[in-house]
XYZ file of C-alpha atoms in Angstrom:
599
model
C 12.897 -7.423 -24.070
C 12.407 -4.436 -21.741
C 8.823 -2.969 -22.132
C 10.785 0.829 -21.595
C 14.537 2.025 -21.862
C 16.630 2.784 -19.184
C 16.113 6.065 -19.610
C 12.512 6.012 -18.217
C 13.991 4.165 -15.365
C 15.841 7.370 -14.736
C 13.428 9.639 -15.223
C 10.822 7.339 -12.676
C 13.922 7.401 -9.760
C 13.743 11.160 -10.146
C 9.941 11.242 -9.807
C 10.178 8.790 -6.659
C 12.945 11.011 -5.368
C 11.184 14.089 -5.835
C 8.229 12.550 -3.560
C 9.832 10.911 -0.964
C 13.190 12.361 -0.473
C 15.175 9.338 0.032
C 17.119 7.327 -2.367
C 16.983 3.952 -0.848
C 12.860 4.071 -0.613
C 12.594 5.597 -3.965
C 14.703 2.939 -5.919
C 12.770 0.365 -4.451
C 9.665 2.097 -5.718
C 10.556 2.251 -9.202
C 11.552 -1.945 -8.928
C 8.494 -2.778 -7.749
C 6.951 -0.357 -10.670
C 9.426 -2.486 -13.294
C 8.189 -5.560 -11.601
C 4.315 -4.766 -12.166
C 4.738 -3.597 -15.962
C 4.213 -6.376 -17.766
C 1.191 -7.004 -16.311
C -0.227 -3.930 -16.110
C 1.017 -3.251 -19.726
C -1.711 -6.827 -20.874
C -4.045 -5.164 -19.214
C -3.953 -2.123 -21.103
C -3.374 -4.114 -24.292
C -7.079 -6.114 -23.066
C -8.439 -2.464 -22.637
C -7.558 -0.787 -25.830
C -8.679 -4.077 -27.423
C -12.277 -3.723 -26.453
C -12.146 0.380 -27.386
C -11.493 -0.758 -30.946
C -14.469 -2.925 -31.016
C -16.773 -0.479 -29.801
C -15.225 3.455 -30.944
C -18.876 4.862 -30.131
C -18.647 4.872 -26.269
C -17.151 7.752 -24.406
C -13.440 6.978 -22.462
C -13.920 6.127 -19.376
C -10.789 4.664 -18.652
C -7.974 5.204 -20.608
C -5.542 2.725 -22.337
C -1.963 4.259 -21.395
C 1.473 3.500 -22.992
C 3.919 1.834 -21.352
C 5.842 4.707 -19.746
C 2.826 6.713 -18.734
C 2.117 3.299 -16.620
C 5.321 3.550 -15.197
C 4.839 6.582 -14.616
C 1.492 5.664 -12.661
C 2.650 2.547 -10.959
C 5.338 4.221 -9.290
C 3.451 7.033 -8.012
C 0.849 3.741 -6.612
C 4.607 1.913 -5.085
C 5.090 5.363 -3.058
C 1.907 5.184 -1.351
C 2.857 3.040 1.065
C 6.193 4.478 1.928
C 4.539 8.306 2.109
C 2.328 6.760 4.708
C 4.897 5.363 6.993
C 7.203 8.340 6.777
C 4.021 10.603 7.655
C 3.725 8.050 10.815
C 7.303 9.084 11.868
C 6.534 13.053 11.329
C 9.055 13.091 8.936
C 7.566 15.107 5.749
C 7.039 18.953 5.685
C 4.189 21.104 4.614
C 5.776 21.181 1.088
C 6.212 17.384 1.141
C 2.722 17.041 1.932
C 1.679 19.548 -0.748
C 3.614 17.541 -2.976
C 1.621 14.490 -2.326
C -1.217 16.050 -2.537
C -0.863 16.816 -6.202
C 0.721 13.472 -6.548
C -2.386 11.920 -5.340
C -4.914 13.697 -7.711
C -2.955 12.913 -10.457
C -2.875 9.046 -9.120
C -6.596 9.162 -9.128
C -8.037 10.936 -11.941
C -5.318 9.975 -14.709
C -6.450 6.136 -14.187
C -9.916 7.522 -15.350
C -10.542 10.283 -18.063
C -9.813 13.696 -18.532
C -13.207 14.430 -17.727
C -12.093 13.906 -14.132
C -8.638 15.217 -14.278
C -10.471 18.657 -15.152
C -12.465 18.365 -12.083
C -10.115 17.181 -9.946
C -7.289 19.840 -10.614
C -9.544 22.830 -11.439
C -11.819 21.878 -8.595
C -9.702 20.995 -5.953
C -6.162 22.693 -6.578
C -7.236 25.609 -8.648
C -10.234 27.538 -7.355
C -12.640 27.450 -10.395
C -16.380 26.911 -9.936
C -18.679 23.848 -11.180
C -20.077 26.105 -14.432
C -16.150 27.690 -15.242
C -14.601 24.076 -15.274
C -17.651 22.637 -17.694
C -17.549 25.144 -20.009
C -13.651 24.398 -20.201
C -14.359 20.871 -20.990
C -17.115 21.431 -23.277
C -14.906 23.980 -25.363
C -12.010 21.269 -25.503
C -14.285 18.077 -25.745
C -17.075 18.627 -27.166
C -18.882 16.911 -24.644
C -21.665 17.889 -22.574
C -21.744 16.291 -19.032
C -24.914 18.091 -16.733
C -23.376 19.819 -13.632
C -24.532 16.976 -11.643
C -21.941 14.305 -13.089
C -19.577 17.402 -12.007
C -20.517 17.947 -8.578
C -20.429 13.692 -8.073
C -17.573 13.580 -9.842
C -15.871 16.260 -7.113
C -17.352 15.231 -3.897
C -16.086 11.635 -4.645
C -12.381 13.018 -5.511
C -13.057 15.054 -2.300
C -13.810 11.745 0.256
C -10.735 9.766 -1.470
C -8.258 12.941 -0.453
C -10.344 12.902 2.874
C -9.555 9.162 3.043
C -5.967 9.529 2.504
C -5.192 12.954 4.239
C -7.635 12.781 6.973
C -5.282 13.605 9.968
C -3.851 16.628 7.865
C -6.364 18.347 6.411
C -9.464 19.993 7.659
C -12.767 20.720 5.871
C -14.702 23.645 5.222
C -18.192 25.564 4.040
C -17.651 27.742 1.094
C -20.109 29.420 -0.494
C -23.547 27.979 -1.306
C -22.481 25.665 1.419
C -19.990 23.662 -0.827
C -17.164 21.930 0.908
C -13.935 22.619 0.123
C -10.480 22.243 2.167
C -9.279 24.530 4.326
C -6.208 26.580 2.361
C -3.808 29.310 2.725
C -4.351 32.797 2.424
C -1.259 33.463 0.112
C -0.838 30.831 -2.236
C 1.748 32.848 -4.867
C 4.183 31.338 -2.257
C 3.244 27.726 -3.535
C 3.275 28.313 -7.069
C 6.645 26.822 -8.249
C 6.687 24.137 -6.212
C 3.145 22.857 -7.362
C 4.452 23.592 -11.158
C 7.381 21.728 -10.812
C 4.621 19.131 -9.306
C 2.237 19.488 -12.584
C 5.654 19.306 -14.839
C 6.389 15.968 -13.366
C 2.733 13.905 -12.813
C 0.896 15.258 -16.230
C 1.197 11.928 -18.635
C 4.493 11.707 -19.792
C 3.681 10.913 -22.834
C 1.434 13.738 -23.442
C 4.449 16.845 -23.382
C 4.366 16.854 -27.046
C 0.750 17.879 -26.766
C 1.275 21.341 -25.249
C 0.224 24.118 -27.466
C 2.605 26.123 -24.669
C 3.406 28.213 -28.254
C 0.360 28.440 -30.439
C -1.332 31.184 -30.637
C -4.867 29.519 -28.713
C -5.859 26.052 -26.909
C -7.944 23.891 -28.983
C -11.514 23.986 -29.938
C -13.130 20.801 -30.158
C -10.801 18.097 -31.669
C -8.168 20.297 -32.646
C -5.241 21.758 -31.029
C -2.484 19.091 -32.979
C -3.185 16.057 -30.726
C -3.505 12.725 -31.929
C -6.728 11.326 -33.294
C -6.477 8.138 -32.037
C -8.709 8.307 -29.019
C -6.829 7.015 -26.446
C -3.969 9.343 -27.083
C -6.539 12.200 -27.331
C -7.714 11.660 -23.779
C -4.274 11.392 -22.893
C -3.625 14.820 -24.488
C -6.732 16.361 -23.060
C -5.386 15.409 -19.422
C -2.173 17.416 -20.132
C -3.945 20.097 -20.791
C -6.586 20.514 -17.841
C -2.965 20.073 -15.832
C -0.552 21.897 -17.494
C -0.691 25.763 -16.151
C 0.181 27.430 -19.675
C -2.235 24.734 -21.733
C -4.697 25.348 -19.251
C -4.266 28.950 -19.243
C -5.014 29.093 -23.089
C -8.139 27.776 -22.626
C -9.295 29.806 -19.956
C -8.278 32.885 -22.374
C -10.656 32.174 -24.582
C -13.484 32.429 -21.719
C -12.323 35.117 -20.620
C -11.703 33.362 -16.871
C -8.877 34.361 -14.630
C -5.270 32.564 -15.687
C -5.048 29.163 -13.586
C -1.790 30.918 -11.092
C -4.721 33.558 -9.891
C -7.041 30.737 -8.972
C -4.431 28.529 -7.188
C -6.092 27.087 -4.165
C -2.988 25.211 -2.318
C -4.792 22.990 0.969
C -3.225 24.227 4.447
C -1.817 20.836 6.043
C -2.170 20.276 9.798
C 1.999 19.939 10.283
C 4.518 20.683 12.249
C 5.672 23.603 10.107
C 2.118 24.652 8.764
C 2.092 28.094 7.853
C 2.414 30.368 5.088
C 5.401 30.042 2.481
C 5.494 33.952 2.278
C 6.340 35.300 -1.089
C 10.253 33.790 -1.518
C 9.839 30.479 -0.074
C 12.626 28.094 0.635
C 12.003 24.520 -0.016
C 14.339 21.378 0.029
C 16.311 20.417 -3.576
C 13.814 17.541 -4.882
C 16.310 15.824 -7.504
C 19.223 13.793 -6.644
C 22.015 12.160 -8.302
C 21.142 9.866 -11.372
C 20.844 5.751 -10.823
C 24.618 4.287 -10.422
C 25.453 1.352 -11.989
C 24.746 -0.952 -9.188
C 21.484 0.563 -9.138
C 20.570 0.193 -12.658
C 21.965 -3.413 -12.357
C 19.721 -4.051 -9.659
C 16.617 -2.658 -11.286
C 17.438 -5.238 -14.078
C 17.825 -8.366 -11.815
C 14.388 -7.323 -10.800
C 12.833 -6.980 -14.475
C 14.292 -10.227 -15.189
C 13.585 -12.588 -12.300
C 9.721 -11.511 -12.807
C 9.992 -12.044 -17.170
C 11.914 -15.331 -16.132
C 9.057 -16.709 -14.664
C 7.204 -18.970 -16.560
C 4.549 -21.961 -15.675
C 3.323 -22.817 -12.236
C 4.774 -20.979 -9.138
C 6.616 -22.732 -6.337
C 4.863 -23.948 -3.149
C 6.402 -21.424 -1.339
C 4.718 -19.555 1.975
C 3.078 -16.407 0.705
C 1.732 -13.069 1.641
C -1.101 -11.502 -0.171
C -0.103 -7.430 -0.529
C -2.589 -4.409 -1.161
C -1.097 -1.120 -1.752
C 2.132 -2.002 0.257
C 0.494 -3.683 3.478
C 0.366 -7.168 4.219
C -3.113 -8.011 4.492
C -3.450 -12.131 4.690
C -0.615 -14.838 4.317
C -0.833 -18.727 3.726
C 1.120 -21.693 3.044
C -0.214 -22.511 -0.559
C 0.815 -26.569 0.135
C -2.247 -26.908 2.035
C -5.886 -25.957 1.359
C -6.321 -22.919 3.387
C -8.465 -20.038 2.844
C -8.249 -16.373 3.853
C -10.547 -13.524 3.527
C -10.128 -9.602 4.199
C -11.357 -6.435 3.408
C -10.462 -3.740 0.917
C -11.159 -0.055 0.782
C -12.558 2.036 -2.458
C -9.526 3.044 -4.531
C -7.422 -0.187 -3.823
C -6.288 -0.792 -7.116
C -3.684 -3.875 -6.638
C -3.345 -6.907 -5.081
C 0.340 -8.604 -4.826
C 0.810 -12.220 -4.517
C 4.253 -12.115 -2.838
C 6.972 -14.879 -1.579
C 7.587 -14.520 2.105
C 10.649 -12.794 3.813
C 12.401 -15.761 3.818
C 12.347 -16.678 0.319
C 13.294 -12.884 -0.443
C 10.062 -11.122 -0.583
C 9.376 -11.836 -4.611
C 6.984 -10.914 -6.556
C 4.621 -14.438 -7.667
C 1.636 -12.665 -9.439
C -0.271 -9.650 -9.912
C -4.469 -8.886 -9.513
C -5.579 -5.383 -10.689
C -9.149 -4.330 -9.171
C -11.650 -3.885 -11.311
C -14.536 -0.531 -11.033
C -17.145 0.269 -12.828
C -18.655 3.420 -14.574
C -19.978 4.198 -10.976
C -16.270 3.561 -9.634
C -17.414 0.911 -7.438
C -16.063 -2.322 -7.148
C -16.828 -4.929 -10.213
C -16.944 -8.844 -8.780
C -13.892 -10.513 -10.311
C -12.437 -13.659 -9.927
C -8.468 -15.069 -10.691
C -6.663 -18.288 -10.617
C -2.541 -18.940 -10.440
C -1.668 -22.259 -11.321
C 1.000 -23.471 -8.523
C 3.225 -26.696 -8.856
C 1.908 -30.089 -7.835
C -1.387 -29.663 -9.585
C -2.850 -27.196 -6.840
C -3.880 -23.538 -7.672
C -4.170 -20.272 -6.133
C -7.602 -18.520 -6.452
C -8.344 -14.982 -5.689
C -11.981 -13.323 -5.478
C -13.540 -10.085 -4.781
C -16.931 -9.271 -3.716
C -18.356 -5.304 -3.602
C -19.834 -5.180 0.315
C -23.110 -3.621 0.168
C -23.460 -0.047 -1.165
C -24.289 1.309 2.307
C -20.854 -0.116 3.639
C -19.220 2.750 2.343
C -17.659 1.107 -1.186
C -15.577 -1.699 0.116
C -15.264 -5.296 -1.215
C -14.243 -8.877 0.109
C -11.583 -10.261 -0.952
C -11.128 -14.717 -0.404
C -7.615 -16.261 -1.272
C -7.977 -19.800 -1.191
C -5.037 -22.663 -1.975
C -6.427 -25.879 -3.090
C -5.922 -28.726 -5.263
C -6.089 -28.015 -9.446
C -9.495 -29.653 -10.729
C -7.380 -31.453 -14.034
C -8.147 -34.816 -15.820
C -5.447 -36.587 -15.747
C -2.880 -36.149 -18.499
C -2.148 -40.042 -18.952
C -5.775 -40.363 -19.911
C -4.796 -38.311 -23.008
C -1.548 -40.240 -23.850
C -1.420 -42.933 -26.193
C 1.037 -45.458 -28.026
C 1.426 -46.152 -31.323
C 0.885 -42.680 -33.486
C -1.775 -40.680 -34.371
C -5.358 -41.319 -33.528
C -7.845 -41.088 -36.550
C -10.546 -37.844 -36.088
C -13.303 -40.755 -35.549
C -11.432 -42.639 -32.973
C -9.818 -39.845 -31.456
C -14.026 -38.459 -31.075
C -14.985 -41.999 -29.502
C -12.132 -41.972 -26.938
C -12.946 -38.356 -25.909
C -16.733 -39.231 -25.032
C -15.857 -42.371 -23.652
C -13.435 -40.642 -20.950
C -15.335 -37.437 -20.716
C -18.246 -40.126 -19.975
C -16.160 -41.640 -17.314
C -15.372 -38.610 -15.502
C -18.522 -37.334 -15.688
C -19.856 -40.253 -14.193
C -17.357 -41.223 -11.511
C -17.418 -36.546 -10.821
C -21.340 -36.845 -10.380
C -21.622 -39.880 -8.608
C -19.173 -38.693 -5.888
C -21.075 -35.066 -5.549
C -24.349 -37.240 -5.261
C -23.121 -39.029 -2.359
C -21.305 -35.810 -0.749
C -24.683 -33.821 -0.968
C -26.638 -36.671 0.692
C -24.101 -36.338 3.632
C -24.197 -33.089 3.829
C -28.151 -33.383 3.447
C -27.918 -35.728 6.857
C -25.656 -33.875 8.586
C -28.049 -30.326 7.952
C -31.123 -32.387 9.377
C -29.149 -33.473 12.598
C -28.237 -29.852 13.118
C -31.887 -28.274 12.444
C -33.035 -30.859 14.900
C -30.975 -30.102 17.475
C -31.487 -26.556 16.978
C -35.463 -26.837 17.233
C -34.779 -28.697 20.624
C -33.072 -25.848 21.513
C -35.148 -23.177 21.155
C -38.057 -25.091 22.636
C -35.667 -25.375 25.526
C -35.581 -21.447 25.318
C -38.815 -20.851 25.430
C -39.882 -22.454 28.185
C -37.263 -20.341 30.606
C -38.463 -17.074 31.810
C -37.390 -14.292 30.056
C -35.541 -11.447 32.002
C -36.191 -8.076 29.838
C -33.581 -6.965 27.887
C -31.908 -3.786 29.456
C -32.245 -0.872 27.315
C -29.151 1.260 26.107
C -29.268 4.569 27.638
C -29.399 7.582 24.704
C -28.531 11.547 24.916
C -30.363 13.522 21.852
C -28.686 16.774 21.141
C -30.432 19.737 20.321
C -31.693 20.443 16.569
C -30.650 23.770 16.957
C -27.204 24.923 14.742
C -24.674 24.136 17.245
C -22.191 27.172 18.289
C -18.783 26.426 19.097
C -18.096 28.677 22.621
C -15.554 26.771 24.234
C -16.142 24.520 27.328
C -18.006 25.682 30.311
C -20.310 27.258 29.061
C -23.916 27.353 30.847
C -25.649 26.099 27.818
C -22.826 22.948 27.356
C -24.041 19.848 26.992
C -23.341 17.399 29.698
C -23.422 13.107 28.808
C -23.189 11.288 32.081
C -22.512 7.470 32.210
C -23.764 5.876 35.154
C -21.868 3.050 37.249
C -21.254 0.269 34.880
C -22.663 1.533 32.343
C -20.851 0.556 29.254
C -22.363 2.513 26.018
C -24.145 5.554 25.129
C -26.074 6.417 22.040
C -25.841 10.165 20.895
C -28.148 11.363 18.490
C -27.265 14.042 16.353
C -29.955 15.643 14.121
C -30.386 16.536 10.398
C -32.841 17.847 8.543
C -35.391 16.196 6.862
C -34.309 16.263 3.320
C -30.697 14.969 3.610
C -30.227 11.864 1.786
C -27.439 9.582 1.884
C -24.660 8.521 4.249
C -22.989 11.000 7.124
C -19.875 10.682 8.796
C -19.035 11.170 12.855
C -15.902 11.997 13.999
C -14.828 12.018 18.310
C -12.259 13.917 19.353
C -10.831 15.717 22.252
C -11.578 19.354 22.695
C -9.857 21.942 22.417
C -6.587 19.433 21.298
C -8.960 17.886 18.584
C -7.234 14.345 19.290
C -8.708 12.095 16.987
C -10.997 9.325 19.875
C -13.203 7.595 17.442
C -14.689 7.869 13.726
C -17.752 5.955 12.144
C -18.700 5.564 8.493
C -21.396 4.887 6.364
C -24.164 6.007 8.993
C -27.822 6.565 7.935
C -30.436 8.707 9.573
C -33.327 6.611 11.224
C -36.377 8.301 12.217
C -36.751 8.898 16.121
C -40.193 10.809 16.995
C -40.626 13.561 14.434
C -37.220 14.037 13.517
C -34.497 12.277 11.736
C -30.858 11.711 13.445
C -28.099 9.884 13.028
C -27.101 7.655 16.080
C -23.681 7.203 17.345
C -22.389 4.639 19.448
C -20.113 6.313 22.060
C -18.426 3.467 24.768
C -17.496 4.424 27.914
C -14.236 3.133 27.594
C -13.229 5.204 24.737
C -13.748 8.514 27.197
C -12.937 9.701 30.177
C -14.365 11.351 33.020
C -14.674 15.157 33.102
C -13.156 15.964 29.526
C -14.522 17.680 27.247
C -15.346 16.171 23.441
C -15.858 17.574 20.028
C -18.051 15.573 17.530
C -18.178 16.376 13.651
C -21.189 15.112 11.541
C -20.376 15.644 8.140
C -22.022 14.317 4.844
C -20.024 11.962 3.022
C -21.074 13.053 0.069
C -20.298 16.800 0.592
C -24.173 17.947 -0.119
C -24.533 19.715 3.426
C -22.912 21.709 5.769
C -21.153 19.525 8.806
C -22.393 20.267 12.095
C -20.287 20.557 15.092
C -20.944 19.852 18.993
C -18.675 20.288 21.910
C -19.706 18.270 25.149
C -18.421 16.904 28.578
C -18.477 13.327 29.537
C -19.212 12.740 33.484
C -18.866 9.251 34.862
């Protein structure tokens, strides 16, 4: 039985359509969607499971209905294909704009409404930190501090950063906030982002607009459901929805939501200002023909028919539309990758050649801190083997990423014949005596056979720290030649001014003849905490070179900097560079420096 009509199929093509433009890439979007529900739709059921249980604790995440995770899985299937269109230069500004608001809904709607109120009123509409938590406070009831407002923003800021990075630029606002560059006129924007909010806001939730009462809700009113889950998903509607939103704002006395749009200026090919009548594309198409609906219900039912283990069939492990390891699950092999913060899915897929099917799903797991939760997962496969999946957060400092291991190997199973007897039913006490005796058995013949692999292993460890002391005692006795030090180039503390290249005052790093790396030092100031960001590109074209991560300030002399590793081969001679240091947690101001590189 389908988990949602046909008519939500139709309603999802037009939502992939209206994103990506083309009917061929949007189709498929929606079948992978259909293909995930099922899953997805447990998981849910697992989450709203554990709310009844425990009613006390605040949403965090909330437990959706079946279409609004349609809704959300296709909007995660069109990921992938947004990115490779961008790599062909294919979208516009308003494509990109449409994304954008795409994107925030992708992110915050998996959460709460607490962070679908910072994340459109924060970063689309142009309210401040104390206007958006007095909004949430008058429709929730709840009172965050401004600091789970600010983290909540500046983490929403580095995912957009993470997905948008060669389109958008960031800026200082005032009290040194950061905030995305954006256009001056934005009235230009408005109907396309309201079709935008029409479309991503829950689907489920359009019953909740008070669009014709009088006021927005106060508290736990406003004629929403009860039932917490459908509260939250109420709540979300109305932090999105213009009108909703606009009622609440009333009652604040804050400008209306349309006066506070705050639409990001994309780095395109036809950036610019809409003016006040822009023209944009028509984002709706025809509906699904029968060969396409037919299709979409091949691909609901080849993934309900499957039942039991899954063939041995060569197979490709899938995160967010890229291949990221593949194996042949006949033989034990194992394979390990990395995953970035926000990677919500892993896909266990057939290969090409066995026509690229869906085998089994793995939804990441975060915590209250939105980091990655350890979780482990096991697909039983024919001929006794399995299929086990792992992932492991890296260490905070990395930047929230995890480890993920996919290993094929043989089923650990007693035997079934040792279960199987003749002649009827065996009596409780019999039946109790048989058990022990075999689980006896196994036990015994299982331990014995670790004993004797340990004490190999054992042996084999000695040999090895043996020949390793010999080693080193070989090492020591050689002369040691002194290590050549890496050559370093500090720039000034002072607040770097942008003047263009040439200047007098321009600072000049010099590599000398086979010399391979260069460590620049960029200061901050004494009481910035946390990770910073370095960016290496080509002035005045502002080419993206090279970009590092994660980096902490050490302490050189009396100041604190943060060193970056610059190879020679990733410059050339007599061009000049531009470096950004930014904070990645948006606390400070970036800093700036233009240089040239002499060899």
């Amino acid at each position: 039985m389908a988990l949602v009509s046909e008519m939500l199929w139709e309603r999802g093509f037009q939502l992939s359509y209206f994103v990506l433009l083309d009917r061929a890439t949007a189709r498929e979007c929606v079948a992978r969607a259909i293909e995930k529900l099922a899953a997805q739709r447990t998981r849910e059921k697992r989450r709203s499971y554990w709310r009844g249980r425990k009613k006390e604790l605040t949403i965090r995440r909330i437990s959706r209905p079946a279409e609004d995770t349609l809704q959300w899985l296709i909007c995660l299937e069109s990921e992938a294909c947004e990115k490779q269109q961008e790599l062909q230069g294919r979208p516009t500004e308003a494509d990109m704009v449409v994304r954008y608001v795409k994107h925030l809904a992708q992110m915050t709607t998996v959460n709460s409404s607490f962070h679908v109120n910072v994340g459109f009123n924060r970063l689309l509409r142009n309210y401040s930190t104390p206007e958006v938590q007095q909004v949430y406070e008058l429709a929730t009831e709840r009172y965050p501090a401004a600091e789970e407002y600010r983290k909540a923003k500046g983490k929403l800021l580095n995912q957009l950063v993470a997905r948008f990075e060669r389109f958008l630029r960031v800026r200082k606002a005032q009290y040194g906030e950061l905030q995305f560059e954006t256009h001056d006129e934005h009235q230009g924007w408005s109907v396309l982002v309201e079709q935008c909010l029409e479309l991503f806001s829950p689907w489920s939730s359009h019953q909740s607009c008070f669009q014709d009462k009088a006021s927005g809700p106060t508290g736990h009113t406003g004629g929403a459901s009860h039932e917490p889950d459908r509260l939250e998903t109420s709540r979300c509607h109305w932090f999105m929805h213009s009108t909703c939103y606009g009622r609440l704002v009333k009652q604040l006395g804050f400008d209306p939501p349309r006066e506070r749009l705050s639409v990001p200026r994309f780095l395109h090919r036809d950036g610019g200002d809409p003016g006040s009548n822009p023209t944009f594309l028509e984002r709706r198409t025809a509906p699904l023909s029968n060969d396409d609906t037919s299709m979409l219900r091949a691909r609901e039912s080849s993934v309900a028919g499957q039942s039991g283990a899954i063939a041995l069939v060569p197979m490709k492990i899938v995160a967010h539309g890229a291949v990221r390891a593949t194996l042949d699950p006949a033989r034990d092999e194992r394979r390990k990758f990395e995953i970035e913060e926000g990677t919500r899915l892993l896909e266990v897929r057939s290969g090409e050649a066995e026509g690229d099917r869906i085998l089994a799903t793995h939804w990441i797991d975060y915590g209250e801190d939105h980091r990655f939760l350890a979780g482990e997962y096991t697909v039983a496969l024919q001929g006794g083997r399995q299929l086990a999946l792992s992932v492991v957060p890296a260490d905070v400092s990395d930047g929230g990423r995890a480890v993920v291991t996919v290993e094929s190997c043989s089923a650990s199973t007693v035997p079934a014949g040792l279960f199987s007897f003749q002649g009827g039913l065996l009596r409780p006490v019999l039946a109790s005596v048989t058990l022990m005796a075999v689980g006896g058995l196994v036990s015994s013949t299982y331990f014995a056979t670790r004993i004797s692999q340990d004490r190999a292993v054992i042996g084999h460890m000695a040999e090895e720290v043996a020949a390793q002391k010999a080693t080193i005692a070989t090492l020591e006795r050689v002369p040691k030649e002194p290590t050549p030090s890496i050559p370093r180039y500090a720039f000034s503390s002072e607040a770097p001014i942008l003047r263009g290249t040439g200047n007098p005052g321009e600072p000049v790093v010099s590599f000398a003849p086979g010399q391979s790396l260069m460590i620049l030092e960029l200061p901050v100031d004494n009481d910035e905490r946390g990770a910073f960001r370095v960016a290496l590109s080509t002035f005045p074209e502002q080419q993206a070179r090279l970009s590092e991560m994660a980096l902490q300030p050490v302490k050189r002399g009396n100041r604190r900097v943060v060193e970056f590793p610059l190879p020679a081969a990733a410059v050339e001679g007599d061009t000049h560079y531009l470096l950004e240091l930014t904070h990645t947690g948006g606390a400070t101001d970036g800093r700036r420096y233009v240089f040239e590189v002499r060899k």
